[in-house]
PDB file of C-alpha atoms and ligand atoms in Angstrom:
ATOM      1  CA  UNK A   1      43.688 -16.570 -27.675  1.00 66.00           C
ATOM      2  CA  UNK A   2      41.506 -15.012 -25.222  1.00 65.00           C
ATOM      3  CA  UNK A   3      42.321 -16.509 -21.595  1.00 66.00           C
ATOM      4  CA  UNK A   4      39.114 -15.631 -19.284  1.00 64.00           C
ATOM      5  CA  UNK A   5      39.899 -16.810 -15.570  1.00 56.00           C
ATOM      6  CA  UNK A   6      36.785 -16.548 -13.315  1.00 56.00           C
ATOM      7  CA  UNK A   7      37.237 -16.473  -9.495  1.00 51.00           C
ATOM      8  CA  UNK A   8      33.831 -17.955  -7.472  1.00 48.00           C
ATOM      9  CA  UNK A   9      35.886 -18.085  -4.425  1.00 46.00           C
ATOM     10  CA  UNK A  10      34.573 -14.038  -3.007  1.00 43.00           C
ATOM     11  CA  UNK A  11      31.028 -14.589  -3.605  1.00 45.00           C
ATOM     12  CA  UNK A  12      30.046 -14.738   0.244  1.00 46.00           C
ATOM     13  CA  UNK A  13      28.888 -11.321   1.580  1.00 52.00           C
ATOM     14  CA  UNK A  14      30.988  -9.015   3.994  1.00 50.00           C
ATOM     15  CA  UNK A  15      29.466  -9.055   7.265  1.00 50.00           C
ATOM     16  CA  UNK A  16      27.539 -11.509   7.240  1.00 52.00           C
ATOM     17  CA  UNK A  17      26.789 -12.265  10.213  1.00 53.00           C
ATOM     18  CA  UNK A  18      26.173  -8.785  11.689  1.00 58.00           C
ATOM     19  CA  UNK A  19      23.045  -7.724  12.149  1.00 71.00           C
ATOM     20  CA  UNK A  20      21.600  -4.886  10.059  1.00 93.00           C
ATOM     21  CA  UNK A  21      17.873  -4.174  10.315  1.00 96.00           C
ATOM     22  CA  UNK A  22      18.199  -1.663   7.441  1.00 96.00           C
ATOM     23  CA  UNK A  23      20.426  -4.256   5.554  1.00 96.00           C
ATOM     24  CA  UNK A  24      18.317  -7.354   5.502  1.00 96.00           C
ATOM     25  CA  UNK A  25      15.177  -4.303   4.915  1.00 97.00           C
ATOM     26  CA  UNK A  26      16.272  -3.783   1.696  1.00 96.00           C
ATOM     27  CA  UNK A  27      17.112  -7.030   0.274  1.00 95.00           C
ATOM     28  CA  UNK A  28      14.282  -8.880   1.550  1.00 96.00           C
ATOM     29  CA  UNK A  29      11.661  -5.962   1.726  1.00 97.00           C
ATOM     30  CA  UNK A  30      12.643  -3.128   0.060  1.00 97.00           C
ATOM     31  CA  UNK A  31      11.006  -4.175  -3.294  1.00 95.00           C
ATOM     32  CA  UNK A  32       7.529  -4.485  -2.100  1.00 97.00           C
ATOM     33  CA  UNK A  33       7.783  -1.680   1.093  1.00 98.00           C
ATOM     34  CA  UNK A  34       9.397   0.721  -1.373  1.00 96.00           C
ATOM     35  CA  UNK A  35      11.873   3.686  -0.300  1.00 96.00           C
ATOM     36  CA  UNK A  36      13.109   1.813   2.626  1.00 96.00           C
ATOM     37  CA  UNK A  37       9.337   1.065   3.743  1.00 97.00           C
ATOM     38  CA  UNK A  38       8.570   5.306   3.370  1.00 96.00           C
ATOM     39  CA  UNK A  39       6.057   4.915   1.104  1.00 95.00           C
ATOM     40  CA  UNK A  40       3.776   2.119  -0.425  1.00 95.00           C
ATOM     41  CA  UNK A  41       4.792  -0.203  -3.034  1.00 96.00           C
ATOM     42  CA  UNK A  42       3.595  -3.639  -3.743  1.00 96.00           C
ATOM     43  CA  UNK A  43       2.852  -3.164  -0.274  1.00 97.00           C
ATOM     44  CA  UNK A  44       1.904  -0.432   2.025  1.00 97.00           C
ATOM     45  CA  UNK A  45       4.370   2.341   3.759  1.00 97.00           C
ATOM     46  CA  UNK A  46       5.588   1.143   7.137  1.00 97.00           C
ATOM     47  CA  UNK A  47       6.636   4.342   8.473  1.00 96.00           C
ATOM     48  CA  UNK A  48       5.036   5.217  11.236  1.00 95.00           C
ATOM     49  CA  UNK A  49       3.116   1.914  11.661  1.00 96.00           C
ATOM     50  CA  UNK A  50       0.508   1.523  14.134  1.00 96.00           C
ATOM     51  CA  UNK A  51       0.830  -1.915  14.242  1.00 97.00           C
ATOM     52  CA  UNK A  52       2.114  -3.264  17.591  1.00 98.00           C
ATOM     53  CA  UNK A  53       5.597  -5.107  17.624  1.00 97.00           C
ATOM     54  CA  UNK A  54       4.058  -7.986  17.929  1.00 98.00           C
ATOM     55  CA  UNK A  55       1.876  -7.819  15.023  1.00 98.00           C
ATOM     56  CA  UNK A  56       5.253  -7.008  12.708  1.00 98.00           C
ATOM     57  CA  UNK A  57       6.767  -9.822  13.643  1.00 98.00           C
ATOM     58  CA  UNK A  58       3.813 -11.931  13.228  1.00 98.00           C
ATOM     59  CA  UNK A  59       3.514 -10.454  10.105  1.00 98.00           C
ATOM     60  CA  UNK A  60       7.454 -11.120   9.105  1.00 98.00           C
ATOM     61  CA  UNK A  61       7.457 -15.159  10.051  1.00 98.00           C
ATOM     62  CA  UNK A  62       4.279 -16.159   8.425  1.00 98.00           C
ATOM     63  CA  UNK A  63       3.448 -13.158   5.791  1.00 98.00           C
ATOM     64  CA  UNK A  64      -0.128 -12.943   3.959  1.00 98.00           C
ATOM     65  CA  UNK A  65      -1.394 -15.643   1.699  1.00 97.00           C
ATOM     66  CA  UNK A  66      -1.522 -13.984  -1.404  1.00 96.00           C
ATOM     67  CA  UNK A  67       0.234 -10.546  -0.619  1.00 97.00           C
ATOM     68  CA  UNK A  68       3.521 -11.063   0.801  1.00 98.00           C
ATOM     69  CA  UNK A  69       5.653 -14.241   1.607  1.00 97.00           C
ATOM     70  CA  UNK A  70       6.808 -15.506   4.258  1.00 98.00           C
ATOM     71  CA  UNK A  71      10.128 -15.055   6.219  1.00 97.00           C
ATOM     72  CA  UNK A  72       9.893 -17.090   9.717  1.00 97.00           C
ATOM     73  CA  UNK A  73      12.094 -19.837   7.875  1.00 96.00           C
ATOM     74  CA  UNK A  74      14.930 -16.987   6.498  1.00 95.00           C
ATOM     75  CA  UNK A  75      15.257 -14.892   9.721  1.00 96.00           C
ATOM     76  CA  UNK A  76      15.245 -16.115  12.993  1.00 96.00           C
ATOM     77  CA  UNK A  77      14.051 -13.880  16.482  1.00 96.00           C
ATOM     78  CA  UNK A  78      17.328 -11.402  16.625  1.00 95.00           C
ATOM     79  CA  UNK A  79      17.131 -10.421  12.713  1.00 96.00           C
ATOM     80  CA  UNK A  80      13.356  -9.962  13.218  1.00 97.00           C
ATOM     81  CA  UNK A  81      13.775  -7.574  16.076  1.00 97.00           C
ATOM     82  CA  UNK A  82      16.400  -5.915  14.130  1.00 97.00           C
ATOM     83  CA  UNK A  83      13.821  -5.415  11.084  1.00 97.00           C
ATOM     84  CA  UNK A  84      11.410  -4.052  13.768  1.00 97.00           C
ATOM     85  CA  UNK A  85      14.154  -1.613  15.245  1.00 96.00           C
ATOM     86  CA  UNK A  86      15.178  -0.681  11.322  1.00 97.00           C
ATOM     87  CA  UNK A  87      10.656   0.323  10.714  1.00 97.00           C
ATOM     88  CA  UNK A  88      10.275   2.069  13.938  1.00 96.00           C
ATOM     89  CA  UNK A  89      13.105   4.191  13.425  1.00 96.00           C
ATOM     90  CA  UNK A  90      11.966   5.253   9.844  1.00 95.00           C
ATOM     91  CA  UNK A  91      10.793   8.987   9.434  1.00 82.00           C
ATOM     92  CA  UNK A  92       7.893   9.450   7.282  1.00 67.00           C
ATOM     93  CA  UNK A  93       8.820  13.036   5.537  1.00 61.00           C
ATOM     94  CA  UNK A  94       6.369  13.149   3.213  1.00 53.00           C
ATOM     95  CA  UNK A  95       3.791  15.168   5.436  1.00 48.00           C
TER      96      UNK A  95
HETATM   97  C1  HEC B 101       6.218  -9.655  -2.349  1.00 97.65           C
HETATM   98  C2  HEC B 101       6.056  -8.345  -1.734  1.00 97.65           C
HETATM   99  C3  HEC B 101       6.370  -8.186  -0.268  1.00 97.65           C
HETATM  100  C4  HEC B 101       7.544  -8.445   0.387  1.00 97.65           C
HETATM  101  C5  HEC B 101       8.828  -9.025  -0.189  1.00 97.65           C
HETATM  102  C6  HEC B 101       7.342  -8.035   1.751  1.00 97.65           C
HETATM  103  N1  HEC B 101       6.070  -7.560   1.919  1.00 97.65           N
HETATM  104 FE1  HEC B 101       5.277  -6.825   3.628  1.00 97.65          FE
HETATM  105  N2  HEC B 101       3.474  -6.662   2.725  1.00 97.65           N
HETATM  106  C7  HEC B 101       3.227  -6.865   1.389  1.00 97.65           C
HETATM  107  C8  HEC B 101       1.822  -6.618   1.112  1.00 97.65           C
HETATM  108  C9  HEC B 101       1.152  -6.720  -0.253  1.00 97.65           C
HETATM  109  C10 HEC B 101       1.242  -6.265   2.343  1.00 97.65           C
HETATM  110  C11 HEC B 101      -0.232  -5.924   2.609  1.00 97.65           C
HETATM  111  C12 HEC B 101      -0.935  -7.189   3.011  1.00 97.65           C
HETATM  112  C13 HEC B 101      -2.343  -6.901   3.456  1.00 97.65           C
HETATM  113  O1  HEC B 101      -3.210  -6.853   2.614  1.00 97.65           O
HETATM  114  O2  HEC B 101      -2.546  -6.737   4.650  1.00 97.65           O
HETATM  115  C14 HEC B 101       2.304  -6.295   3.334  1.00 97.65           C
HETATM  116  C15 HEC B 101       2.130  -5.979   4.671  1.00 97.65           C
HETATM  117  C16 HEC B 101       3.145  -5.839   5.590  1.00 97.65           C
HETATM  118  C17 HEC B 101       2.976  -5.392   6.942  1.00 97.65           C
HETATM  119  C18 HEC B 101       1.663  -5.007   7.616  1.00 97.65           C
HETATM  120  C19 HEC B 101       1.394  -3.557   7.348  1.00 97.65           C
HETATM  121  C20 HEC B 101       0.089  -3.166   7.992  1.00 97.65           C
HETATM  122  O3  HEC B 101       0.093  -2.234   8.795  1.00 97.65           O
HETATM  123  O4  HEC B 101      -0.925  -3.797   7.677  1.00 97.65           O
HETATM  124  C21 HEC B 101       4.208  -5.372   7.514  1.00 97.65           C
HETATM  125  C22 HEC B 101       4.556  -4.951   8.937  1.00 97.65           C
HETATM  126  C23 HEC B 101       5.139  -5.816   6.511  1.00 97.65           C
HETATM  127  N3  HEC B 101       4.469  -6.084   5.351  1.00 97.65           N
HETATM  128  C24 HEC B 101       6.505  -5.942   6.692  1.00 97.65           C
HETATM  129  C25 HEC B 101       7.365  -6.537   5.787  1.00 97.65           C
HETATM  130  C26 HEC B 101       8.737  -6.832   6.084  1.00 97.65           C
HETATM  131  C27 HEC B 101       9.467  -6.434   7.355  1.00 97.65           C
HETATM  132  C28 HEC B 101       9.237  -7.466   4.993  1.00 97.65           C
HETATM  133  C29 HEC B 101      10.630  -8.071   4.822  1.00 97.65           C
HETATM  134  C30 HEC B 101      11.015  -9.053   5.815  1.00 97.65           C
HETATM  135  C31 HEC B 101       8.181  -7.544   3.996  1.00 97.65           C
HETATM  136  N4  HEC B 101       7.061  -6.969   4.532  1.00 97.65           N
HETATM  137  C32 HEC B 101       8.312  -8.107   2.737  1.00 97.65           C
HETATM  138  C33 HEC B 101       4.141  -7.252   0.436  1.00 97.65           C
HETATM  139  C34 HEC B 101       5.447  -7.638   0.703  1.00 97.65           C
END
């Protein structure tokens, strides 16, 4: 007989509760702002954005009706900065 034991109890994440700008970029963003936000995707590159802080976090909490959801309700203030720290540190290499 074939005995299969499953273990649910190690699902939660490591480090949760750190904060990782590049981290929460690529599970929540990464498959629409594609290589890390370097170049476009589903949505556009976000290296070297023009857009003002305040715009990206705008942007992040209540997204674009019809092009990208929104995220106000997953991350709160500290994450979002940390998304905004995670973009502005990205170097576009392509040019
Ligand atoms: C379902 C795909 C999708 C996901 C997921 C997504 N986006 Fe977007 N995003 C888009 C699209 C499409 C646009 C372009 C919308 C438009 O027409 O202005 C956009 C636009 C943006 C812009 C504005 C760019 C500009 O200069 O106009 C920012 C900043 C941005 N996204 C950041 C993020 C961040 C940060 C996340 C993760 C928290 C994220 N996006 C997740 C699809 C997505």
């Amino acid at each position: 007989m074939l005995h299969v034991s499953i273990t649910t109890a190690q699902q939660a994440p490591a480090g949760q509760d750190k904060l990782d700008g590049e981290t929460l970029f690529a599970t929540t963003c990464g498959w629409c702002h594609a290589d890390g936000g370097r170049e476009a995707g589903k949505g556009p590159k976000l290296a070297n954005s023009q857009r003002t802080d305040d715009f990206i976090a705008q942007r992040i909490k209540h997204g674009k009706e019809g092009a990208m959801p929104a995220f106000g309700g997953t991350y709160n203030d500290e994450q979002i900065a940390e998304i905004i720290r995670y973009i502005r540190g990205l170097k576009d290499d392509a040019g």
